[in-house]
Amino acid sequence: MSNFHDGVVAHQFDDAEQQKETVNLGMWSFLITEVMMFGALFAAYGFYRFKYPQAWIEGSNYLDYLLGAFNTAVLICSSLTMAMAVHAAQHAKRKQIIVFLILTIILGGVFIGVKVVEYADKFEHHLVPGHNFSVDSPFANQVELFYSFYFIMTGLHALHMLIGFGIIATLVVMAYRNRFSEAYYAPVEMTGLYWHFVDIVWIFLFPFLYLIGRG
Amino acid sequence: MSEHSIPARIYYLVFATLLLLTLITVEVAFYDLGILTFGVALGIACFKAALVILYFMHVRYSSGLTGIFVAAGFVFLAIMLTFFLLDASSRDWQYQPDSSGFSMVRPS
């Protein structure tokens, strides 16, 4: 552990460059498994969307696209603050790292807050799949299917964000304890990759869930 | 590899572009583009994702190995989606939407 802190290369690597690349590739391996998981969900989503276009339009129109757009903007802002935290880490600016990481958590919190309001609204309007689901539509069952996709996909996305909060909070503590240096900031950088990935998932979820059949 | 310093200005530029594209994707959703609607939304989302991957995730400034590694991941995603959709669209059963549920039927 202390080896890493000083920017010393662990014995299995030729040089710092190779060590860095290895860390990077490891993180990307994980992210690609995530891409495949969400990819499978999107594939199933696409299949049913083209089977039941009318139900998908009806389901989507119950969603508040303004809240969705607001959340998209919030998440893009949090991606910027995360990128700036990594930028600060590269230049070993400890205070900036902490400030940008905390900003990232706050923006993520706003996103989750809006999500809670949206979910609560769905419960109130009987749009949660299950016994209490009811919509006045000839395609009620298919609309219910749309909402199954909505809750599973946004829920899985939100779970990733909650996990992200924990990781970023840990980074804040590490930065506070002066664990990072110009030579060692891999945890900040890798968390950045994770957070941007979560942002990308939402970039696809937003138009596919909120913006169907508005024209 | 010089991921050491990507100027902050580039991050702000990418950030502004992402916000602009979000605005466009919302705006364009209110026009009836017929069959193109899905393609346009998908295209904008892919472009945004590419910006995030290349700049925020530093792939553009990383080694060639990292680039190939990431690209290979998305090639496998494309393989999964292509074969799934080929299979799904070429079967002879159809889903019959009805009010009691959805049932799978073979056309007689």
Coordinates of C-alpha atoms in Angstrom, one line a residue:
Chain A
M1 CA 0.0 0.0 0.0
S2 CA 2.7 2.5 1.0
N3 CA 4.5 1.6 -2.2
F4 CA 1.6 3.0 -4.2
H5 CA 1.5 6.2 -2.1
D6 CA 4.9 7.2 -3.0
G7 CA 4.3 6.5 -6.6
V8 CA 6.7 3.6 -6.4
V9 CA 6.1 0.9 -9.0
A10 CA 4.9 -2.4 -7.6
H11 CA 7.4 -5.2 -8.4
Q12 CA 5.3 -7.0 -11.0
F13 CA 5.4 -3.9 -13.3
D14 CA 8.1 -2.6 -15.6
D15 CA 7.4 1.0 -15.0
A16 CA 4.8 3.5 -13.7
E17 CA 3.3 3.8 -17.2
Q18 CA 2.6 0.1 -17.4
Q19 CA 1.2 0.0 -13.8
K20 CA -1.2 2.8 -14.7
E21 CA -2.3 1.1 -17.9
T22 CA -3.0 -2.1 -16.0
V23 CA -5.2 -0.3 -13.5
N24 CA -7.0 1.4 -16.4
L25 CA -7.6 -1.9 -18.3
G26 CA -8.8 -3.6 -15.1
M27 CA -11.4 -0.9 -14.6
W28 CA -12.5 -1.0 -18.2
S29 CA -13.0 -4.8 -18.0
F30 CA -15.4 -4.2 -15.2
L31 CA -17.2 -1.4 -17.1
I32 CA -17.6 -3.6 -20.2
T33 CA -19.4 -6.2 -18.1
E34 CA -21.7 -3.4 -16.9
V35 CA -22.2 -2.3 -20.6
M36 CA -23.2 -5.9 -21.4
M37 CA -25.6 -6.1 -18.5
F38 CA -27.4 -2.8 -19.4
G39 CA -27.1 -3.7 -23.1
A40 CA -29.2 -6.9 -22.5
L41 CA -31.8 -4.8 -20.7
F42 CA -31.9 -2.3 -23.6
A43 CA -32.2 -5.2 -26.0
A44 CA -35.2 -6.6 -24.2
Y45 CA -36.6 -3.1 -23.9
G46 CA -36.2 -2.6 -27.7
F47 CA -37.9 -5.9 -28.5
Y48 CA -41.0 -5.0 -26.6
R49 CA -41.0 -1.4 -27.7
F50 CA -41.4 -2.5 -31.3
K51 CA -43.9 -5.2 -30.3
Y52 CA -46.1 -2.7 -28.4
P53 CA -45.4 0.8 -29.8
Q54 CA -48.8 2.1 -28.6
A55 CA -48.3 0.9 -25.0
W56 CA -44.8 2.4 -24.9
I57 CA -46.1 5.8 -26.0
E58 CA -48.8 5.7 -23.4
G59 CA -46.5 4.6 -20.7
S60 CA -43.9 7.3 -21.6
N61 CA -46.5 10.0 -21.6
Y62 CA -47.2 9.4 -17.9
L63 CA -43.6 10.4 -17.2
D64 CA -42.7 14.0 -16.6
Y65 CA -40.1 14.7 -19.3
L66 CA -39.1 18.0 -17.7
L67 CA -38.0 16.2 -14.5
G68 CA -36.1 13.8 -16.7
A69 CA -34.4 16.6 -18.7
F70 CA -33.6 18.4 -15.4
N71 CA -32.0 15.2 -14.0
T72 CA -30.1 14.7 -17.2
A73 CA -28.6 18.2 -16.9
V74 CA -27.8 17.6 -13.2
L75 CA -26.0 14.3 -14.0
I76 CA -24.0 16.0 -16.7
C77 CA -23.0 18.7 -14.2
S78 CA -21.9 15.9 -11.8
S79 CA -19.9 14.3 -14.5
L80 CA -18.1 17.7 -15.0
T81 CA -17.4 18.1 -11.3
M82 CA -16.1 14.5 -11.3
A83 CA -13.8 15.2 -14.2
M84 CA -12.6 18.3 -12.5
A85 CA -11.9 16.2 -9.3
V86 CA -9.7 13.9 -11.4
H87 CA -8.1 17.0 -13.0
A88 CA -7.3 18.4 -9.5
A89 CA -5.9 15.0 -8.4
Q90 CA -3.6 15.0 -11.4
H91 CA -2.1 18.2 -10.1
A92 CA -2.3 17.1 -6.5
K93 CA -4.6 20.0 -5.5
R94 CA -6.0 18.4 -2.3
K95 CA -8.6 21.1 -1.4
Q96 CA -9.9 21.1 -5.0
I97 CA -10.2 17.3 -5.0
I98 CA -12.3 17.5 -1.9
V99 CA -14.5 20.3 -3.1
F100 CA -15.2 18.8 -6.5
L101 CA -15.9 15.3 -5.0
I102 CA -18.4 16.8 -2.5
L103 CA -20.0 18.8 -5.3
T104 CA -20.4 15.5 -7.2
I105 CA -22.1 13.9 -4.3
I106 CA -24.4 16.8 -3.8
L107 CA -25.4 16.8 -7.5
G108 CA -25.9 13.1 -7.4
G109 CA -28.1 13.6 -4.3
V110 CA -30.3 16.1 -6.2
F111 CA -30.7 13.5 -9.0
I112 CA -31.7 10.8 -6.5
G113 CA -34.0 13.3 -4.7
V114 CA -35.9 14.0 -8.0
K115 CA -36.0 10.2 -8.6
V116 CA -37.7 9.7 -5.2
V117 CA -40.3 12.3 -6.1
E118 CA -40.9 10.6 -9.4
Y119 CA -41.2 7.1 -7.8
A120 CA -43.6 8.5 -5.1
D121 CA -45.7 10.0 -7.9
K122 CA -45.9 6.6 -9.7
F123 CA -47.0 4.9 -6.5
E124 CA -49.7 7.5 -6.0
H125 CA -51.0 7.1 -9.6
H126 CA -51.0 3.3 -9.5
L127 CA -48.3 3.0 -12.1
V128 CA -46.1 0.6 -10.1
P129 CA -46.4 -2.9 -11.7
G130 CA -48.2 -5.3 -9.4
H131 CA -51.6 -5.7 -7.8
N132 CA -52.3 -2.0 -7.6
F133 CA -51.3 -1.2 -11.2
S134 CA -54.2 0.4 -13.1
V135 CA -54.3 2.5 -16.2
D136 CA -57.3 3.3 -18.3
S137 CA -56.1 1.8 -21.6
P138 CA -56.8 -1.1 -23.9
F139 CA -53.1 -1.9 -23.6
A140 CA -53.0 -1.8 -19.8
N141 CA -50.9 -5.0 -19.5
Q142 CA -48.4 -3.8 -22.0
V143 CA -48.2 -0.4 -20.2
E144 CA -47.5 -2.3 -17.1
L145 CA -44.6 -4.1 -18.9
F146 CA -43.3 -0.6 -19.9
Y147 CA -43.3 0.3 -16.2
S148 CA -41.5 -2.9 -15.3
F149 CA -38.7 -1.8 -17.6
Y150 CA -38.9 1.7 -16.2
F151 CA -38.4 0.6 -12.6
I152 CA -35.8 -2.1 -13.3
M153 CA -33.7 0.1 -15.5
T154 CA -33.9 3.3 -13.5
G155 CA -33.7 1.4 -10.3
L156 CA -30.5 -0.4 -11.3
H157 CA -29.1 2.9 -12.5
A158 CA -30.0 4.6 -9.1
L159 CA -28.4 1.6 -7.3
H160 CA -25.2 2.3 -9.2
M161 CA -25.4 6.0 -8.1
L162 CA -25.9 5.0 -4.4
I163 CA -22.9 2.8 -4.6
G164 CA -21.0 5.7 -6.2
F165 CA -21.9 7.9 -3.2
G166 CA -20.2 5.4 -0.9
I167 CA -17.0 5.2 -3.1
I168 CA -16.8 9.0 -3.5
A169 CA -17.3 9.6 0.2
T170 CA -14.4 7.2 0.8
L171 CA -12.3 9.2 -1.6
V172 CA -13.1 12.4 0.3
V173 CA -11.8 10.8 3.5
M174 CA -8.7 9.6 1.7
A175 CA -8.0 13.0 0.2
Y176 CA -8.6 14.6 3.6
R177 CA -6.0 12.3 5.0
N178 CA -3.6 13.3 2.3
R179 CA -3.5 9.8 0.7
F180 CA -3.1 11.1 -2.9
S181 CA -0.1 12.6 -4.7
E182 CA 0.8 13.6 -8.2
A183 CA 2.1 10.0 -8.7
Y184 CA -0.7 8.2 -7.0
Y185 CA -4.3 9.2 -7.7
A186 CA -5.6 6.0 -9.4
P187 CA -8.6 5.6 -7.0
V188 CA -9.9 9.1 -8.0
E189 CA -9.4 8.4 -11.7
M190 CA -11.1 4.9 -11.6
T191 CA -14.0 6.3 -9.6
G192 CA -14.2 8.9 -12.3
L193 CA -14.6 6.2 -15.0
Y194 CA -17.3 4.5 -12.9
W195 CA -19.2 7.8 -12.4
H196 CA -19.0 8.7 -16.1
F197 CA -20.3 5.3 -17.1
V198 CA -23.3 5.8 -14.8
D199 CA -23.8 9.1 -16.6
I200 CA -23.7 7.3 -20.0
V201 CA -26.4 4.9 -19.0
W202 CA -28.7 7.7 -18.1
I203 CA -27.9 9.5 -21.4
F204 CA -29.6 6.5 -23.1
L205 CA -32.3 6.0 -20.5
F206 CA -33.6 9.5 -20.7
P207 CA -34.8 9.6 -24.4
F208 CA -35.8 6.0 -24.4
L209 CA -38.1 6.3 -21.4
Y210 CA -39.2 9.9 -21.3
L211 CA -39.4 11.1 -24.8
I212 CA -41.4 8.5 -26.7
G213 CA -44.3 9.6 -28.9
R214 CA -44.2 13.2 -28.0
G215 CA -44.3 14.5 -31.5
Chain B
M1 CA 0.9 8.6 -22.8
S2 CA 0.1 12.1 -21.7
E3 CA -3.1 11.9 -19.8
H4 CA -1.2 14.1 -17.4
S5 CA -2.8 17.3 -18.3
I6 CA -5.9 17.7 -20.4
P7 CA -6.7 21.4 -20.2
A8 CA -9.8 22.1 -18.1
R9 CA -11.1 24.2 -21.0
I10 CA -11.8 20.9 -22.9
Y11 CA -13.9 19.6 -20.1
Y12 CA -16.0 22.8 -20.1
L13 CA -16.4 22.6 -23.8
V14 CA -17.5 18.9 -23.7
F15 CA -19.8 19.8 -20.8
A16 CA -21.5 22.6 -22.8
T17 CA -21.9 20.4 -25.8
L18 CA -23.5 17.7 -23.7
L19 CA -26.0 20.2 -22.3
L20 CA -26.8 21.5 -25.8
L21 CA -27.3 18.0 -27.1
T22 CA -29.7 17.3 -24.2
L23 CA -31.7 20.4 -25.2
I24 CA -31.7 19.2 -28.8
T25 CA -32.8 15.7 -28.0
V26 CA -35.8 17.1 -26.0
E27 CA -36.7 19.6 -28.6
V28 CA -36.5 17.2 -31.5
A29 CA -38.7 14.7 -29.6
F30 CA -41.7 17.1 -30.1
Y31 CA -41.5 16.8 -33.9
D32 CA -43.1 13.9 -35.6
L33 CA -40.2 12.4 -37.6
G34 CA -42.1 9.1 -38.2
I35 CA -39.8 6.2 -38.5
L36 CA -36.7 8.4 -37.9
T37 CA -37.7 9.3 -34.3
F38 CA -36.0 6.4 -32.7
G39 CA -32.9 6.7 -34.9
V40 CA -32.4 10.4 -34.2
A41 CA -32.8 9.9 -30.4
L42 CA -30.4 6.9 -30.6
G43 CA -27.9 8.8 -32.7
I44 CA -27.8 11.8 -30.4
A45 CA -27.4 9.5 -27.3
C46 CA -24.6 7.6 -29.0
F47 CA -22.8 10.9 -29.9
K48 CA -23.1 12.1 -26.3
A49 CA -21.8 8.8 -25.0
A50 CA -18.8 9.0 -27.4
L51 CA -18.0 12.5 -26.1
V52 CA -18.1 11.2 -22.5
I53 CA -16.0 8.2 -23.3
L54 CA -13.4 10.0 -25.4
Y55 CA -12.9 13.1 -23.2
F56 CA -14.3 12.7 -19.7
M57 CA -13.0 9.1 -19.6
H58 CA -9.8 10.1 -21.3
V59 CA -9.8 7.3 -23.9
R60 CA -8.8 9.8 -26.6
Y61 CA -5.7 10.6 -24.6
S62 CA -4.9 7.1 -23.4
S63 CA -2.7 4.4 -25.0
G64 CA -3.7 2.6 -28.2
L65 CA -4.2 -0.6 -26.1
T66 CA -6.8 1.1 -23.9
G67 CA -8.6 2.3 -27.0
I68 CA -8.7 -1.1 -28.7
F69 CA -9.8 -2.7 -25.4
V70 CA -12.7 -0.3 -25.0
A71 CA -13.7 -0.6 -28.7
A72 CA -13.6 -4.4 -28.5
G73 CA -16.1 -4.2 -25.6
F74 CA -18.5 -2.3 -27.7
V75 CA -18.0 -4.6 -30.7
F76 CA -19.2 -7.4 -28.4
L77 CA -22.2 -5.3 -27.4
A78 CA -23.0 -4.8 -31.1
I79 CA -22.7 -8.6 -31.7
M80 CA -25.1 -9.3 -28.8
L81 CA -27.6 -6.8 -30.0
T82 CA -27.4 -7.7 -33.7
F83 CA -27.9 -11.4 -33.2
F84 CA -30.6 -10.9 -30.6
L85 CA -32.5 -8.6 -33.0
L86 CA -31.9 -10.9 -36.0
D87 CA -33.3 -13.8 -34.0
A88 CA -36.2 -11.9 -32.6
S89 CA -37.3 -10.4 -35.9
S90 CA -37.0 -13.6 -37.9
R91 CA -39.1 -16.0 -35.8
D92 CA -42.5 -17.0 -37.1
W93 CA -44.4 -16.5 -33.8
Q94 CA -46.0 -13.2 -32.9
Y95 CA -47.2 -11.7 -29.7
Q96 CA -50.9 -11.1 -29.7
P97 CA -51.8 -8.1 -27.7
D98 CA -55.1 -8.6 -25.9
S99 CA -56.7 -7.1 -22.9
S100 CA -56.3 -10.2 -20.7
G101 CA -52.6 -10.3 -21.2
F102 CA -50.2 -11.0 -24.0
S103 CA -50.1 -14.4 -25.5
M104 CA -47.6 -16.0 -27.9
V105 CA -49.3 -17.4 -30.9
R106 CA -48.1 -19.1 -34.1
P107 CA -49.8 -17.7 -37.2
S108 CA -51.9 -20.5 -38.7

